[in-house]
Short mmCIF file of C-alpha atoms and ligand atoms in Angstrom, two decimals:
data_model
loop_
_atom_site.label_atom_id
_atom_site.label_comp_id
_atom_site.label_asym_id
_atom_site.label_seq_id
_atom_site.Cartn_x
_atom_site.Cartn_y
_atom_site.Cartn_z
CA MET A 1 198.02 210.27 66.31
CA ASP A 2 199.80 211.93 63.79
CA GLN A 3 196.93 213.29 61.44
CA ALA A 4 199.81 215.54 59.36
CA ARG A 5 201.54 213.07 58.55
CA CYS A 6 199.43 210.62 57.56
CA ASN A 7 195.73 209.98 56.08
CA ILE A 8 193.18 208.26 58.42
CA LEU A 9 190.37 207.36 58.80
CA VAL A 10 188.62 205.37 61.25
CA SER A 11 186.76 202.23 60.61
CA THR A 12 183.96 203.12 62.65
CA ASP A 13 183.16 206.47 60.31
CA PRO A 14 180.16 206.26 58.47
CA SER A 15 182.02 207.13 55.10
CA ALA A 16 185.27 204.51 56.01
CA VAL A 17 184.01 201.77 53.78
CA VAL A 18 182.75 203.42 50.74
CA THR A 19 186.20 205.97 51.17
CA ALA A 20 188.24 203.00 50.98
CA ILE A 21 186.12 201.65 48.04
CA GLU A 22 186.35 204.47 45.98
CA VAL A 23 190.62 205.39 46.65
CA LEU A 24 191.06 201.73 45.58
CA SER A 25 188.91 202.08 42.65
CA ASN A 26 191.27 204.76 41.80
CA ASP A 27 195.15 203.20 41.77
CA GLY A 28 194.91 203.98 45.11
CA ILE A 29 195.76 202.17 47.90
CA VAL A 30 195.28 201.70 51.08
CA ALA A 31 196.13 200.33 54.77
CA LEU A 32 192.95 197.85 55.66
CA PRO A 33 193.06 196.15 59.27
CA THR A 34 192.66 192.35 59.43
CA GLU A 35 192.86 190.13 61.93
CA THR A 36 197.14 189.05 61.73
CA VAL A 37 198.37 192.78 60.94
CA TYR A 38 197.58 195.79 58.87
CA GLY A 39 197.93 194.57 54.93
CA LEU A 40 198.67 197.38 52.51
CA GLY A 41 196.06 197.10 49.96
CA ALA A 42 195.71 197.04 46.40
CA SER A 43 192.81 196.87 43.88
CA ILE A 44 193.55 193.36 41.18
CA ALA A 45 192.64 194.94 38.43
CA SER A 46 194.54 197.90 39.01
CA PRO A 47 198.39 197.24 37.21
CA ARG A 48 199.60 200.58 38.63
CA ALA A 49 198.20 199.99 42.51
CA ILE A 50 200.16 197.17 42.25
CA GLY A 51 203.13 198.18 41.64
CA ARG A 52 202.97 201.30 43.77
CA VAL A 53 202.50 198.44 46.76
CA TYR A 54 205.80 197.25 46.28
CA SER A 55 207.84 200.42 45.46
CA VAL A 56 206.64 201.82 48.83
CA LYS A 57 207.26 199.29 50.86
CA GLY A 58 210.24 198.64 48.86
CA ARG A 59 209.93 194.90 48.42
CA PRO A 60 211.59 193.16 45.74
CA PRO A 61 209.23 192.32 42.43
CA GLY A 62 209.60 188.70 42.64
CA HIS A 63 207.60 188.42 45.70
CA PRO A 64 204.14 187.78 45.39
CA LEU A 65 201.40 189.51 46.87
CA ILE A 66 198.33 187.52 48.83
CA VAL A 67 195.05 187.84 47.16
CA HIS A 68 191.73 188.48 49.86
CA ILE A 69 188.33 187.73 49.45
CA ALA A 70 185.31 188.61 50.73
CA ASP A 71 183.16 185.10 50.84
CA PRO A 72 184.22 181.41 49.90
CA ASP A 73 182.84 181.37 46.22
CA ASP A 74 185.42 183.82 45.92
CA LEU A 75 188.42 180.95 46.33
CA GLU A 76 187.17 179.51 42.40
CA ARG A 77 187.58 183.13 41.06
CA TYR A 78 191.02 183.19 41.79
CA GLY A 79 192.25 179.45 42.29
CA ARG A 80 191.81 176.61 39.45
CA ASP A 81 192.33 173.21 40.12
CA LEU A 82 191.31 173.02 43.91
CA THR A 83 192.58 169.86 45.32
CA PRO A 84 190.06 168.56 47.34
CA GLN A 85 193.20 170.12 50.31
CA ALA A 86 192.67 173.33 49.26
CA LEU A 87 188.55 172.88 50.02
CA GLN A 88 188.29 171.24 53.06
CA CYS A 89 190.70 174.01 55.10
CA ALA A 90 189.01 176.95 53.03
CA GLN A 91 185.64 175.31 54.45
CA HIS A 92 187.05 174.75 57.90
CA PHE A 93 189.48 177.88 58.56
CA TRP A 94 187.62 180.44 56.25
CA PRO A 95 187.21 183.12 57.62
CA GLY A 96 190.99 183.54 59.68
CA PRO A 97 194.25 183.67 59.50
CA LEU A 98 195.21 180.86 56.62
CA THR A 99 196.46 181.39 53.59
CA LEU A 100 195.74 179.10 50.56
CA LEU A 101 198.81 178.41 47.72
CA VAL A 102 196.66 177.03 44.79
CA ARG A 103 197.13 178.08 40.92
CA ARG A 104 195.50 180.59 39.87
CA THR A 105 192.91 181.68 36.91
CA ASP A 106 193.30 184.04 34.64
CA ARG A 107 192.30 187.19 37.28
CA VAL A 108 195.47 187.29 38.97
CA PRO A 109 197.68 189.21 36.44
CA ASP A 110 201.18 188.10 36.30
CA VAL A 111 202.44 191.31 37.97
CA ALA A 112 200.91 190.51 41.46
CA VAL A 113 202.48 186.31 41.82
CA GLY A 114 205.91 187.34 40.54
CA GLY A 115 204.96 185.33 37.50
CA SER A 116 204.27 182.34 39.49
CA SER A 117 201.85 179.49 38.70
CA VAL A 118 200.66 179.54 42.31
CA VAL A 119 198.77 182.16 43.80
CA GLY A 120 197.69 182.44 47.52
CA ILE A 121 194.57 183.45 48.85
CA ARG A 122 193.27 184.09 52.01
CA LEU A 123 189.80 185.08 53.55
CA PRO A 124 190.65 187.34 56.45
CA ALA A 125 188.00 187.72 59.11
CA ASN A 126 187.73 191.56 59.84
CA ASP A 127 184.25 192.60 58.76
CA PHE A 128 185.50 196.05 57.84
CA THR A 129 188.34 195.59 54.76
CA ARG A 130 185.60 191.90 53.72
CA ALA A 131 183.02 194.86 53.59
CA VAL A 132 185.63 196.82 51.18
CA ILE A 133 186.13 193.75 49.06
CA ARG A 134 182.50 193.37 48.00
CA GLY A 135 182.21 196.37 47.32
CA LEU A 136 184.92 196.72 45.34
CA GLY A 137 184.01 193.34 43.26
CA ASP A 138 187.22 192.26 43.23
CA ALA A 139 189.87 190.95 45.29
CA VAL A 140 191.56 192.60 46.96
CA VAL A 141 195.89 191.71 47.40
CA ALA A 142 198.24 192.68 50.10
CA PRO A 143 201.52 192.26 51.74
CA SER A 144 201.69 193.30 55.59
CA ALA A 145 201.93 197.12 55.87
CA ASN A 146 205.64 197.76 56.86
CA LEU A 147 208.60 198.49 55.00
CA PHE A 148 209.86 195.31 53.28
CA GLY A 149 211.77 193.30 55.84
CA HIS A 150 210.46 195.57 58.92
CA VAL A 151 208.55 194.33 62.11
CA SER A 152 205.07 193.69 60.80
CA PRO A 153 202.02 197.18 61.83
CA THR A 154 199.44 195.50 64.25
CA THR A 155 197.61 199.13 64.43
CA ALA A 156 197.35 201.66 62.72
CA MET A 157 199.85 203.91 64.04
CA HIS A 158 202.71 201.55 63.18
CA VAL A 159 201.14 201.84 58.97
CA CYS A 160 202.27 205.35 59.90
CA ASP A 161 205.65 205.38 61.39
CA ASP A 162 206.39 202.94 58.31
CA LEU A 163 205.08 204.28 55.61
CA GLY A 164 203.24 207.60 56.47
CA ARG A 165 201.96 210.04 53.15
CA SER A 166 202.38 206.92 51.05
CA VAL A 167 200.27 205.80 51.32
CA ASP A 168 196.89 206.36 50.13
CA LEU A 169 194.49 206.06 52.72
CA ILE A 170 195.07 204.67 56.37
CA ILE A 171 191.94 202.75 58.32
CA ASP A 172 192.40 202.65 62.11
CA ASP A 173 190.22 199.50 62.88
CA GLY A 174 192.40 198.89 66.71
CA PRO A 175 195.03 196.37 67.17
CA CYS A 176 195.13 193.42 65.19
CA LEU A 177 193.80 190.26 67.94
CA ILE A 178 196.06 187.94 66.74
CA GLY A 179 199.55 189.83 65.85
CA VAL A 180 201.42 187.32 63.86
CA GLU A 181 201.28 186.66 59.76
CA SER A 182 198.51 183.78 58.76
CA THR A 183 199.69 180.27 58.72
CA ILE A 184 200.57 179.86 54.46
CA ILE A 185 199.85 176.55 53.35
CA ASP A 186 200.94 175.34 49.62
CA CYS A 187 197.47 173.24 48.28
CA SER A 188 198.63 173.17 45.09
CA GLN A 189 199.82 169.85 45.10
CA ASP A 190 198.94 166.24 45.93
CA ARG A 191 201.09 166.59 49.50
CA PRO A 192 199.85 169.76 51.46
CA LEU A 193 203.06 171.40 52.35
CA LEU A 194 203.52 174.30 54.74
CA LEU A 195 205.19 177.10 54.05
CA ARG A 196 204.80 179.72 57.13
CA SER A 197 203.28 179.23 60.53
CA GLY A 198 200.79 181.89 61.39
CA GLY A 199 197.70 182.37 63.28
CA ILE A 200 196.23 179.00 62.67
CA ASP A 201 198.02 176.12 64.37
CA VAL A 202 199.63 173.48 61.67
CA GLU A 203 198.11 170.29 64.60
CA ASP A 204 194.71 171.74 63.91
CA ILE A 205 195.53 171.67 59.62
CA GLU A 206 196.69 168.04 59.90
CA SER A 207 193.44 166.94 61.89
CA VAL A 208 191.26 168.71 59.64
CA LEU A 209 192.93 167.43 56.77
CA ARG A 210 193.48 163.63 58.73
CA THR A 211 197.20 163.81 56.97
CA ALA A 212 200.62 165.01 57.89
CA VAL A 213 201.38 168.76 56.87
CA ALA A 214 205.53 168.21 55.43
CA THR A 215 207.04 171.85 56.40
CA ASP A 216 209.77 173.00 54.07
CA LEU A 217 210.58 176.96 55.00
CA GLY A 218 212.99 177.52 52.97
CA PRO A 219 213.31 181.08 50.66
CA SER A 220 212.79 178.83 47.06
CA ARG A 221 209.34 178.19 47.75
CA ALA A 222 207.96 181.60 49.89
CA PRO A 223 209.68 184.27 48.20
CA GLY A 224 209.14 186.82 51.34
CA MET A 225 210.87 183.87 53.76
CA LEU A 226 214.18 185.05 54.07
CA THR A 227 215.88 184.48 57.00
CA VAL A 228 216.25 188.09 58.08
CA HIS A 229 212.92 189.36 59.17
CA TYR A 230 210.26 191.43 60.79
CA GLN A 231 213.56 193.36 62.59
CA PRO A 232 213.07 195.63 64.79
CA HIS A 233 216.69 198.45 64.89
CA ALA A 234 217.04 197.10 68.16
CA GLN A 235 219.51 193.69 68.57
CA VAL A 236 216.93 190.66 69.66
CA ILE A 237 218.40 188.02 71.78
CA LEU A 238 216.97 185.31 72.00
CA ALA A 239 216.30 183.31 75.73
CA ARG A 240 215.87 179.57 76.35
CA ASP A 241 213.55 181.15 79.94
CA ILE A 242 212.49 183.73 82.07
CA HIS A 243 216.17 182.56 84.18
CA ASP A 244 217.85 182.88 80.75
CA ALA A 245 216.05 186.14 80.10
CA ALA A 246 217.28 187.61 83.85
CA GLU A 247 220.54 186.30 83.59
CA ILE A 248 221.31 187.94 79.55
CA ASP A 249 218.91 191.49 80.84
CA GLN A 250 222.36 191.36 83.46
CA GLU A 251 224.78 191.44 81.45
CA VAL A 252 223.54 193.70 79.05
CA ARG A 253 222.69 196.17 81.17
CA SER A 254 226.72 195.54 82.74
CA SER A 255 227.95 196.20 79.47
CA GLY A 256 226.77 199.79 79.10
CA ARG A 257 223.58 199.21 76.93
CA SER A 258 220.01 199.38 77.50
CA SER A 259 217.90 196.16 77.06
CA VAL A 260 214.02 195.17 77.97
CA ILE A 261 212.69 191.58 78.20
CA MET A 262 209.53 190.31 75.96
CA ARG A 263 206.81 190.71 78.62
CA HIS A 264 203.71 187.83 78.32
CA HIS A 265 205.85 185.26 77.10
CA ASP A 266 203.49 182.69 79.18
CA ARG A 267 200.77 183.50 77.63
CA LEU A 268 200.81 182.87 73.58
CA PRO A 269 197.63 184.41 72.49
CA LEU A 270 198.44 187.87 74.24
CA TYR A 271 202.46 187.02 73.66
CA ALA A 272 201.86 187.13 69.61
CA SER A 273 199.12 189.88 69.91
CA THR A 274 201.47 192.28 71.29
CA LEU A 275 205.13 190.56 70.11
CA TYR A 276 205.22 193.53 67.36
CA ALA A 277 204.01 195.97 69.22
CA GLN A 278 206.60 195.75 71.37
CA MET A 279 208.96 195.60 69.53
CA ARG A 280 208.40 198.25 67.72
CA GLN A 281 207.60 200.34 71.83
CA ALA A 282 211.66 199.18 72.63
CA ASP A 283 212.63 200.94 69.42
CA ARG A 284 210.66 204.15 70.31
CA ASP A 285 212.80 204.34 73.59
CA HIS A 286 216.37 203.40 71.50
CA CYS A 287 216.40 200.68 73.29
CA ASP A 288 219.34 198.67 72.51
CA VAL A 289 218.46 195.04 73.06
CA ILE A 290 214.87 192.89 73.14
CA ILE A 291 215.88 190.09 75.68
CA ALA A 292 212.84 187.18 74.53
CA VAL A 293 211.96 184.04 76.04
CA LEU A 294 211.23 181.33 73.13
CA PRO A 295 207.96 179.47 73.17
CA GLY A 296 207.47 175.93 72.48
CA GLU A 297 206.91 174.83 69.23
CA ARG A 298 203.65 173.93 69.90
CA GLY A 299 200.37 176.05 68.49
CA LEU A 300 201.08 179.71 68.80
CA GLY A 301 204.32 179.42 69.98
CA ARG A 302 205.38 177.92 66.53
CA ALA A 303 204.72 180.96 65.02
CA ILE A 304 206.26 183.50 67.71
CA SER A 305 209.34 180.91 67.86
CA ASP A 306 209.88 182.04 63.79
CA ARG A 307 209.32 185.38 64.20
CA LEU A 308 211.29 185.74 66.98
CA SER A 309 214.43 184.26 65.64
CA ARG A 310 214.17 185.94 62.10
CA ALA A 311 214.33 188.53 64.45
CA ALA A 312 217.19 188.04 66.23
CA ALA A 313 219.01 187.16 62.72
CA ARG A 314 221.96 188.93 61.10
O1 LIG B 401 198.68 187.35 57.28
C1 LIG B 401 199.07 187.77 56.42
O2 LIG B 401 199.23 186.91 55.94
C2 LIG B 401 198.98 189.53 55.84
C3 LIG B 401 198.20 190.19 55.85
C4 LIG B 401 197.78 191.57 55.50
O3 LIG B 401 197.11 189.36 54.79
N1 LIG B 401 199.99 189.30 54.75
C5 LIG B 401 201.10 188.93 55.10
O4 LIG B 401 201.67 189.03 53.57
O5 LIG B 401 201.84 188.55 55.70
P1 LIG B 401 203.29 189.71 53.27
O6 LIG B 401 203.34 189.65 51.81
O7 LIG B 401 203.61 190.13 53.95
O8 LIG B 401 203.69 187.97 53.57
C6 LIG B 401 203.82 186.96 52.72
C7 LIG B 401 204.34 185.95 52.66
C8 LIG B 401 205.37 186.57 51.64
O9 LIG B 401 207.08 185.35 52.40
C9 LIG B 401 204.85 186.01 50.25
O10 LIG B 401 206.10 185.39 49.60
C10 LIG B 401 204.06 184.30 50.70
O11 LIG B 401 203.54 184.51 51.64
N2 LIG B 401 203.43 184.28 49.14
C11 LIG B 401 202.31 184.63 48.91
N3 LIG B 401 201.82 184.49 47.46
C12 LIG B 401 202.96 183.07 47.22
C13 LIG B 401 203.32 182.56 46.02
N4 LIG B 401 202.18 182.96 45.47
N5 LIG B 401 203.48 181.57 46.17
C14 LIG B 401 204.62 181.38 46.79
N6 LIG B 401 205.06 182.09 47.96
C15 LIG B 401 204.06 183.31 48.30
MG1 LIG B 402 205.04 190.62 55.28
#
């Protein structure tokens, strides 16, 4: 790890939790691990730090940030008029990769949510980050810790590569276990709505809520869900299956360009957890084309296909 380029502290360092809390309390920004991807955290009570999160990422101001909490009881500090669906989901899936959109309380400043009346709240399954939020005594708002539109970071090194010393502190807690972002469900109205597929299967949510979850992945609902997103520098070409991938690979190579076929397409958890790292590695290797087999639309396959399709859109 290149310490000169970034201020990195390993999560097992005895001073790491206290140092992260100190930085956050002093209007600083800290890259924190979660089970999905690394987040770029700011205290919800620091408008200055929140402003820096947007500018460091190059993220447009209208795109709301997710509020990260440490304990289920915190849901009511930041969310109000909670629907039975929101409460059921929180109880069943937290801690875990699920973000719930609910109406916000006054504790959530306009600047964190682009003035929206709803807020995305999530309780990550990462003990380090929860200890930091608990110690801070307030929520941490965090988008993924990558440059806007780029591939999300699943290691501390990825954060360092994208953001360098613009981040006050990066906590290294090893590679993220899940590797794709949280599932986002809008629970602010009677009918639950899927805004982003992610680490929790929508089928599991439907079976807990005993109702179908409608899908609306349009840009109007979740301002950050652009068609062109999660993009490596290499061109991404999607393949139906591994034979199709091999054919594309041959064609690309015969045209004089370099290519790589993404690994683990037939083992969904491993495909998800290595997805972004494989794309970043291909870029480091100056690969021209990344070929990715689309998994089926069930379970984690839905989230993987979604990210691959956005990565392939030009
Ligand atoms: O797994 C995750 O959710 C990661 C980790 C760090 O927690 N976070 C993450 O944040 O992916 P971000 O900002 O990169 O993506 C969140 C998406 C954005 O598209 C944003 O527009 C949408 O969620 N979103 C967040 N709050 C929202 C709100 N109040 N209304 C509509 N969309 C919202
Ligand atoms: Mg993101």
